[in-house]
PDB file of C-alpha atoms in Angstrom:
ATOM      1  CA  UNK T  51      10.664  -6.454  16.802  1.00 82.00           C
ATOM      2  CA  UNK T  52      10.550  -8.236  13.436  1.00 86.00           C
ATOM      3  CA  UNK T  53      12.862 -11.074  14.436  1.00 92.00           C
ATOM      4  CA  UNK T  54      15.421 -10.110  11.791  1.00 96.00           C
ATOM      5  CA  UNK T  55      18.727  -9.039  13.288  1.00 97.00           C
ATOM      6  CA  UNK T  56      21.437  -6.928  11.716  1.00 97.00           C
ATOM      7  CA  UNK T  57      24.907  -6.047  12.906  1.00 97.00           C
ATOM      8  CA  UNK T  58      26.489  -3.644  13.363  1.00 97.00           C
ATOM      9  CA  UNK T  59      23.958  -0.863  13.976  1.00 96.00           C
ATOM     10  CA  UNK T  60      26.372   1.837  12.929  1.00 96.00           C
ATOM     11  CA  UNK T  61      29.541   1.748  10.882  1.00 97.00           C
ATOM     12  CA  UNK T  62      31.848   4.661  10.156  1.00 97.00           C
ATOM     13  CA  UNK T  63      34.679   4.124   7.731  1.00 97.00           C
ATOM     14  CA  UNK T  64      36.806   5.898   5.136  1.00 97.00           C
ATOM     15  CA  UNK T  65      36.679   5.993   1.366  1.00 97.00           C
ATOM     16  CA  UNK T  66      38.375   3.063  -0.298  1.00 97.00           C
ATOM     17  CA  UNK T  67      37.759   0.725   2.604  1.00 97.00           C
ATOM     18  CA  UNK T  68      35.829  -2.544   2.717  1.00 98.00           C
ATOM     19  CA  UNK T  69      33.085  -3.467   5.179  1.00 98.00           C
ATOM     20  CA  UNK T  70      30.861  -6.453   5.882  1.00 98.00           C
ATOM     21  CA  UNK T  71      27.261  -6.169   7.065  1.00 98.00           C
ATOM     22  CA  UNK T  72      25.597  -9.149   8.659  1.00 98.00           C
ATOM     23  CA  UNK T  73      21.983 -10.261   8.724  1.00 98.00           C
ATOM     24  CA  UNK T  74      20.228 -13.129  10.487  1.00 97.00           C
ATOM     25  CA  UNK T  75      16.750 -13.872   9.139  1.00 96.00           C
ATOM     26  CA  UNK T  76      13.789 -14.892  11.276  1.00 94.00           C
ATOM     27  CA  UNK T  77      13.907 -18.481  12.412  1.00 92.00           C
ATOM     28  CA  UNK T  78      12.757 -20.726   9.572  1.00 88.00           C
ATOM     29  CA  UNK T  79      12.835 -18.053   6.857  1.00 91.00           C
ATOM     30  CA  UNK T  80      14.851 -19.165   3.839  1.00 91.00           C
ATOM     31  CA  UNK T  81      14.876 -15.925   1.831  1.00 91.00           C
ATOM     32  CA  UNK T  82      17.027 -12.908   2.591  1.00 94.00           C
ATOM     33  CA  UNK T  83      16.788  -9.592   0.766  1.00 94.00           C
ATOM     34  CA  UNK T  84      19.180  -6.655   0.938  1.00 96.00           C
ATOM     35  CA  UNK T  85      18.099  -3.052   0.416  1.00 95.00           C
ATOM     36  CA  UNK T  86      19.850   0.297   0.410  1.00 96.00           C
ATOM     37  CA  UNK T  87      18.027   3.391   1.638  1.00 94.00           C
ATOM     38  CA  UNK T  88      19.382   6.847   0.883  1.00 90.00           C
ATOM     39  CA  UNK T  89      17.736  10.252   1.008  1.00 83.00           C
ATOM     40  CA  UNK T  90      17.914  10.851  -2.735  1.00 82.00           C
ATOM     41  CA  UNK T  91      17.180   7.336  -4.037  1.00 83.00           C
ATOM     42  CA  UNK T  92      14.811   6.006  -1.407  1.00 87.00           C
ATOM     43  CA  UNK T  93      14.682   2.284  -0.622  1.00 90.00           C
ATOM     44  CA  UNK T  94      16.266   0.223  -3.387  1.00 91.00           C
ATOM     45  CA  UNK T  95      16.424  -3.538  -3.736  1.00 91.00           C
ATOM     46  CA  UNK T  96      19.954  -4.871  -4.055  1.00 94.00           C
ATOM     47  CA  UNK T  97      19.882  -8.675  -4.049  1.00 94.00           C
ATOM     48  CA  UNK T  98      17.919 -11.711  -2.869  1.00 92.00           C
ATOM     49  CA  UNK T  99      19.130 -15.097  -1.660  1.00 93.00           C
ATOM     50  CA  UNK T 100      17.021 -18.189  -1.133  1.00 91.00           C
ATOM     51  CA  UNK T 101      18.419 -21.100   0.854  1.00 92.00           C
ATOM     52  CA  UNK T 102      21.990 -20.224  -0.037  1.00 94.00           C
ATOM     53  CA  UNK T 103      21.493 -19.411  -3.698  1.00 94.00           C
ATOM     54  CA  UNK T 104      21.201 -16.048  -5.409  1.00 93.00           C
ATOM     55  CA  UNK T 105      17.610 -15.639  -6.576  1.00 90.00           C
ATOM     56  CA  UNK T 106      17.305 -12.071  -7.879  1.00 88.00           C
ATOM     57  CA  UNK T 107      19.490  -9.046  -8.448  1.00 90.00           C
ATOM     58  CA  UNK T 108      18.496  -5.417  -8.364  1.00 89.00           C
ATOM     59  CA  UNK T 109      20.539  -2.223  -8.454  1.00 83.00           C
ATOM     60  CA  UNK T 110      23.626  -3.742  -6.860  1.00 93.00           C
ATOM     61  CA  UNK T 111      26.997  -2.276  -7.791  1.00 95.00           C
ATOM     62  CA  UNK T 112      29.839  -4.532  -8.887  1.00 96.00           C
ATOM     63  CA  UNK T 113      31.789  -3.343  -5.822  1.00 97.00           C
ATOM     64  CA  UNK T 114      29.118  -4.960  -3.660  1.00 97.00           C
ATOM     65  CA  UNK T 115      28.633  -8.675  -3.145  1.00 97.00           C
ATOM     66  CA  UNK T 116      26.608 -10.879  -0.875  1.00 97.00           C
ATOM     67  CA  UNK T 117      26.279 -14.466   0.188  1.00 97.00           C
ATOM     68  CA  UNK T 118      24.017 -16.617   2.298  1.00 97.00           C
ATOM     69  CA  UNK T 119      25.572 -19.293   4.475  1.00 96.00           C
ATOM     70  CA  UNK T 120      24.282 -22.802   5.353  1.00 95.00           C
ATOM     71  CA  UNK T 121      22.899 -21.484   8.655  1.00 95.00           C
ATOM     72  CA  UNK T 122      20.925 -18.979   6.497  1.00 95.00           C
ATOM     73  CA  UNK T 123      22.578 -15.833   7.807  1.00 96.00           C
ATOM     74  CA  UNK T 124      23.725 -13.481   5.089  1.00 97.00           C
ATOM     75  CA  UNK T 125      26.543 -11.011   4.646  1.00 98.00           C
ATOM     76  CA  UNK T 126      26.723  -7.990   2.365  1.00 98.00           C
ATOM     77  CA  UNK T 127      30.251  -6.976   1.429  1.00 98.00           C
ATOM     78  CA  UNK T 128      30.894  -3.417   0.273  1.00 98.00           C
ATOM     79  CA  UNK T 129      34.331  -2.621  -1.131  1.00 97.00           C
ATOM     80  CA  UNK T 130      36.193   0.402  -2.509  1.00 97.00           C
ATOM     81  CA  UNK T 131      33.739   2.518  -0.573  1.00 97.00           C
ATOM     82  CA  UNK T 132      32.747   5.935  -1.873  1.00 97.00           C
ATOM     83  CA  UNK T 133      31.070   8.856  -0.133  1.00 96.00           C
ATOM     84  CA  UNK T 134      27.878   8.061  -2.017  1.00 94.00           C
ATOM     85  CA  UNK T 135      27.671   4.618  -0.401  1.00 96.00           C
ATOM     86  CA  UNK T 136      26.684   6.265   2.871  1.00 96.00           C
ATOM     87  CA  UNK T 137      23.175   4.991   3.524  1.00 96.00           C
ATOM     88  CA  UNK T 138      21.013   2.717   5.615  1.00 96.00           C
ATOM     89  CA  UNK T 139      21.289  -0.917   4.614  1.00 97.00           C
ATOM     90  CA  UNK T 140      18.373  -3.168   5.469  1.00 96.00           C
ATOM     91  CA  UNK T 141      17.893  -6.846   5.155  1.00 96.00           C
ATOM     92  CA  UNK T 142      14.531  -8.567   5.155  1.00 94.00           C
ATOM     93  CA  UNK T 143      13.361 -12.158   5.270  1.00 93.00           C
ATOM     94  CA  UNK T 144      10.187 -13.731   3.984  1.00 87.00           C
ATOM     95  CA  UNK T 145       7.924 -15.995   5.942  1.00 77.00           C
ATOM     96  CA  UNK T 146       7.692 -19.367   4.223  1.00 73.00           C
ATOM     97  CA  UNK T 147       4.440 -19.725   2.336  1.00 71.00           C
ATOM     98  CA  UNK T 148       3.612 -16.024   2.403  1.00 71.00           C
ATOM     99  CA  UNK T 149       4.792 -12.946   0.572  1.00 70.00           C
ATOM    100  CA  UNK T 150       5.407 -10.865   3.672  1.00 79.00           C
ATOM    101  CA  UNK T 151       8.862  -9.351   3.995  1.00 86.00           C
ATOM    102  CA  UNK T 152      10.041  -8.610   7.535  1.00 90.00           C
ATOM    103  CA  UNK T 153      12.714  -5.949   7.765  1.00 93.00           C
ATOM    104  CA  UNK T 154      15.582  -5.757  10.210  1.00 95.00           C
ATOM    105  CA  UNK T 155      16.536  -2.558  12.058  1.00 95.00           C
ATOM    106  CA  UNK T 156      19.204  -1.675   9.508  1.00 96.00           C
ATOM    107  CA  UNK T 157      22.889  -0.791   9.523  1.00 97.00           C
ATOM    108  CA  UNK T 158      23.753   2.877   9.132  1.00 96.00           C
ATOM    109  CA  UNK T 159      26.936   3.199   7.072  1.00 97.00           C
ATOM    110  CA  UNK T 160      28.830   6.480   7.008  1.00 97.00           C
ATOM    111  CA  UNK T 161      31.737   6.820   4.613  1.00 97.00           C
ATOM    112  CA  UNK T 162      34.032   9.768   5.378  1.00 96.00           C
TER     113      UNK T 162
ATOM    114  CA  UNK L  73       9.949   9.033 -15.279  1.00 61.00           C
ATOM    115  CA  UNK L  74      10.489   6.946 -12.156  1.00 73.00           C
ATOM    116  CA  UNK L  75       8.605   3.673 -11.907  1.00 88.00           C
ATOM    117  CA  UNK L  76       6.901   4.724  -8.677  1.00 93.00           C
ATOM    118  CA  UNK L  77       6.144   8.312  -7.700  1.00 93.00           C
ATOM    119  CA  UNK L  78       5.194   9.334  -4.182  1.00 93.00           C
ATOM    120  CA  UNK L  79       4.790  12.828  -2.771  1.00 84.00           C
ATOM    121  CA  UNK L  80       7.455  13.140  -0.051  1.00 81.00           C
ATOM    122  CA  UNK L  81       5.453  15.597   2.027  1.00 83.00           C
ATOM    123  CA  UNK L  82       5.926  16.366   4.818  1.00 90.00           C
ATOM    124  CA  UNK L  83       2.262  16.084   5.671  1.00 94.00           C
ATOM    125  CA  UNK L  84       1.035  17.500   8.972  1.00 96.00           C
ATOM    126  CA  UNK L  85      -2.505  16.861  10.232  1.00 96.00           C
ATOM    127  CA  UNK L  86      -4.361  17.286  13.537  1.00 97.00           C
ATOM    128  CA  UNK L  87      -5.220  14.246  15.608  1.00 97.00           C
ATOM    129  CA  UNK L  88      -8.449  12.619  14.427  1.00 97.00           C
ATOM    130  CA  UNK L  89      -8.090  13.729  10.816  1.00 97.00           C
ATOM    131  CA  UNK L  90      -8.456  11.425   7.824  1.00 97.00           C
ATOM    132  CA  UNK L  91      -5.148  11.048   6.027  1.00 97.00           C
ATOM    133  CA  UNK L  92      -4.804  10.201   2.357  1.00 96.00           C
ATOM    134  CA  UNK L  93      -1.467   8.967   1.006  1.00 97.00           C
ATOM    135  CA  UNK L  94      -0.968   8.211  -2.673  1.00 96.00           C
ATOM    136  CA  UNK L  95       1.405   6.687  -5.195  1.00 96.00           C
ATOM    137  CA  UNK L  96       1.358   6.536  -8.957  1.00 96.00           C
ATOM    138  CA  UNK L  97       3.262   4.061 -11.053  1.00 95.00           C
ATOM    139  CA  UNK L  98       4.131   3.471 -14.678  1.00 94.00           C
ATOM    140  CA  UNK L  99       4.649  -0.307 -14.946  1.00 91.00           C
ATOM    141  CA  UNK L 100       1.332  -1.946 -15.867  1.00 91.00           C
ATOM    142  CA  UNK L 101       2.774  -5.365 -14.946  1.00 89.00           C
ATOM    143  CA  UNK L 102       2.691  -4.568 -11.235  1.00 90.00           C
ATOM    144  CA  UNK L 103       0.123  -6.777  -9.532  1.00 89.00           C
ATOM    145  CA  UNK L 104       1.083  -6.716  -5.861  1.00 89.00           C
ATOM    146  CA  UNK L 105       0.812  -3.511  -3.874  1.00 92.00           C
ATOM    147  CA  UNK L 106       1.993  -2.854  -0.359  1.00 92.00           C
ATOM    148  CA  UNK L 107       2.165  -0.058   2.158  1.00 95.00           C
ATOM    149  CA  UNK L 108       4.956   0.001   4.714  1.00 95.00           C
ATOM    150  CA  UNK L 109       5.297   2.217   7.767  1.00 96.00           C
ATOM    151  CA  UNK L 110       8.760   3.279   8.883  1.00 95.00           C
ATOM    152  CA  UNK L 111       9.391   4.965  12.200  1.00 94.00           C
ATOM    153  CA  UNK L 112      12.514   7.043  12.589  1.00 89.00           C
ATOM    154  CA  UNK L 113      15.667   4.898  12.832  1.00 85.00           C
ATOM    155  CA  UNK L 114      13.669   1.675  12.349  1.00 89.00           C
ATOM    156  CA  UNK L 115      13.136  -0.773   9.516  1.00 92.00           C
ATOM    157  CA  UNK L 116       9.955  -0.653   7.429  1.00 93.00           C
ATOM    158  CA  UNK L 117       7.036  -2.756   8.663  1.00 92.00           C
ATOM    159  CA  UNK L 118       4.279  -4.063   6.435  1.00 90.00           C
ATOM    160  CA  UNK L 119       0.915  -2.368   6.969  1.00 93.00           C
ATOM    161  CA  UNK L 120      -1.246  -3.449   4.061  1.00 91.00           C
ATOM    162  CA  UNK L 121      -0.921  -5.899   1.187  1.00 89.00           C
ATOM    163  CA  UNK L 122      -3.268  -6.073  -1.790  1.00 89.00           C
ATOM    164  CA  UNK L 123      -3.331  -8.024  -4.999  1.00 85.00           C
ATOM    165  CA  UNK L 124      -4.611  -6.403  -8.206  1.00 84.00           C
ATOM    166  CA  UNK L 125      -7.361  -3.783  -8.064  1.00 83.00           C
ATOM    167  CA  UNK L 126      -9.798  -3.178  -5.242  1.00 86.00           C
ATOM    168  CA  UNK L 127     -10.035  -2.110  -1.639  1.00 91.00           C
ATOM    169  CA  UNK L 128      -8.780  -3.694   1.545  1.00 93.00           C
ATOM    170  CA  UNK L 129      -9.603  -2.560   5.046  1.00 95.00           C
ATOM    171  CA  UNK L 130      -7.783  -3.303   8.292  1.00 94.00           C
ATOM    172  CA  UNK L 131      -8.945  -1.362  11.321  1.00 96.00           C
ATOM    173  CA  UNK L 132      -8.331   2.340  10.711  1.00 97.00           C
ATOM    174  CA  UNK L 133      -6.409   1.642   7.494  1.00 97.00           C
ATOM    175  CA  UNK L 134      -7.858   1.234   4.001  1.00 97.00           C
ATOM    176  CA  UNK L 135      -5.795   0.500   0.914  1.00 96.00           C
ATOM    177  CA  UNK L 136      -7.149   1.152  -2.556  1.00 96.00           C
ATOM    178  CA  UNK L 137      -5.704   0.085  -5.880  1.00 95.00           C
ATOM    179  CA  UNK L 138      -6.867   1.433  -9.227  1.00 94.00           C
ATOM    180  CA  UNK L 139      -4.868  -0.403 -11.873  1.00 92.00           C
ATOM    181  CA  UNK L 140      -6.612   1.386 -14.740  1.00 92.00           C
ATOM    182  CA  UNK L 141      -5.257   4.710 -13.450  1.00 93.00           C
ATOM    183  CA  UNK L 142      -2.029   3.183 -12.066  1.00 94.00           C
ATOM    184  CA  UNK L 143      -2.817   4.798  -8.739  1.00 94.00           C
ATOM    185  CA  UNK L 144      -2.816   3.446  -5.196  1.00 96.00           C
ATOM    186  CA  UNK L 145      -3.934   5.050  -1.968  1.00 96.00           C
ATOM    187  CA  UNK L 146      -3.741   4.483   1.765  1.00 97.00           C
ATOM    188  CA  UNK L 147      -6.346   6.097   3.989  1.00 97.00           C
ATOM    189  CA  UNK L 148      -5.911   6.428   7.723  1.00 97.00           C
ATOM    190  CA  UNK L 149      -9.048   7.227   9.707  1.00 97.00           C
ATOM    191  CA  UNK L 150      -9.029   8.856  13.138  1.00 97.00           C
ATOM    192  CA  UNK L 151      -5.314   9.491  12.865  1.00 97.00           C
ATOM    193  CA  UNK L 152      -3.276   9.303  16.075  1.00 97.00           C
ATOM    194  CA  UNK L 153       0.076  10.833  17.070  1.00 97.00           C
ATOM    195  CA  UNK L 154       1.439   7.260  17.039  1.00 96.00           C
ATOM    196  CA  UNK L 155       0.747   7.197  13.279  1.00 97.00           C
ATOM    197  CA  UNK L 156       3.503   9.777  12.808  1.00 97.00           C
ATOM    198  CA  UNK L 157       6.015   8.010  10.569  1.00 96.00           C
ATOM    199  CA  UNK L 158       7.135   7.744   6.971  1.00 95.00           C
ATOM    200  CA  UNK L 159       4.790   5.719   4.775  1.00 97.00           C
ATOM    201  CA  UNK L 160       6.279   3.869   1.819  1.00 96.00           C
ATOM    202  CA  UNK L 161       4.329   2.354  -1.013  1.00 96.00           C
ATOM    203  CA  UNK L 162       5.844  -0.693  -2.697  1.00 92.00           C
ATOM    204  CA  UNK L 163       4.852  -2.808  -5.625  1.00 90.00           C
ATOM    205  CA  UNK L 164       5.931  -5.879  -7.500  1.00 87.00           C
ATOM    206  CA  UNK L 165       5.114  -8.030 -10.487  1.00 83.00           C
ATOM    207  CA  UNK L 166       5.521 -11.310  -8.616  1.00 73.00           C
ATOM    208  CA  UNK L 167       4.546 -10.709  -5.013  1.00 60.00           C
ATOM    209  CA  UNK L 168       7.079 -10.246  -2.285  1.00 53.00           C
ATOM    210  CA  UNK L 169       9.298 -12.955  -3.736  1.00 57.00           C
ATOM    211  CA  UNK L 170      10.234 -10.621  -6.524  1.00 61.00           C
ATOM    212  CA  UNK L 171      11.873  -7.286  -6.760  1.00 73.00           C
ATOM    213  CA  UNK L 172       9.935  -4.761  -4.650  1.00 84.00           C
ATOM    214  CA  UNK L 173       9.930  -1.241  -6.093  1.00 89.00           C
ATOM    215  CA  UNK L 174       9.435   1.382  -3.409  1.00 92.00           C
ATOM    216  CA  UNK L 175       8.218   4.944  -3.511  1.00 93.00           C
ATOM    217  CA  UNK L 176      10.443   7.432  -1.701  1.00 92.00           C
ATOM    218  CA  UNK L 177       7.985   7.699   1.166  1.00 94.00           C
ATOM    219  CA  UNK L 178       5.693  10.369   2.615  1.00 95.00           C
ATOM    220  CA  UNK L 179       6.549  11.735   6.033  1.00 94.00           C
ATOM    221  CA  UNK L 180       3.403  12.114   8.148  1.00 96.00           C
ATOM    222  CA  UNK L 181       3.104  14.041  11.371  1.00 96.00           C
ATOM    223  CA  UNK L 182      -0.094  13.836  13.445  1.00 97.00           C
ATOM    224  CA  UNK L 183      -0.311  16.671  15.960  1.00 96.00           C
ATOM    225  CA  UNK L 184      -2.142  16.143  19.291  1.00 95.00           C
TER     226      UNK L 184
END
């Protein structure tokens, strides 16, 4: 158990809908990263937040957005969902003073 | 050409065998190299972390980085059925605080 929690574990929804994925980093970790993992693209970095502020952006679609709250939990919002958005979404947090990323168990999103 | 190439396997070996997993990359600015292990339906967990070229050993695991050839390897000695998982290489220009670029992963199965 990495100490990073993600909810929900599974999410099934329809095209065009909007969902919110939640992540709580390990206690004391200020950075949160979001990744998407699909069979064809592998694990891809989406976005990073550090202490409430966006720090880096990767291959994140405009339909996706994220934020990190004062209590350091983060939410990833996915809107106008398409079939191709079906994937595993992971968040990770980084131990302060190290470069180690600890991954959560992921949220499996299925868009029908 | 993708930034990071990794043979997806699957790779099947008998228990006790030496396993060699490899990744090649194209971006010469990468300085930080990691190997993650991902069990089915779990998040990736960090196995090995190396900076620049050289070898690093941790128990049965050895990571090698050859920056001149843009080639990294993970060796597993005395492989065990519990090593059966997908192994992902990852790399970055700025350590884990930056954008991690992952290979697609190699699925390993160690047969008793």
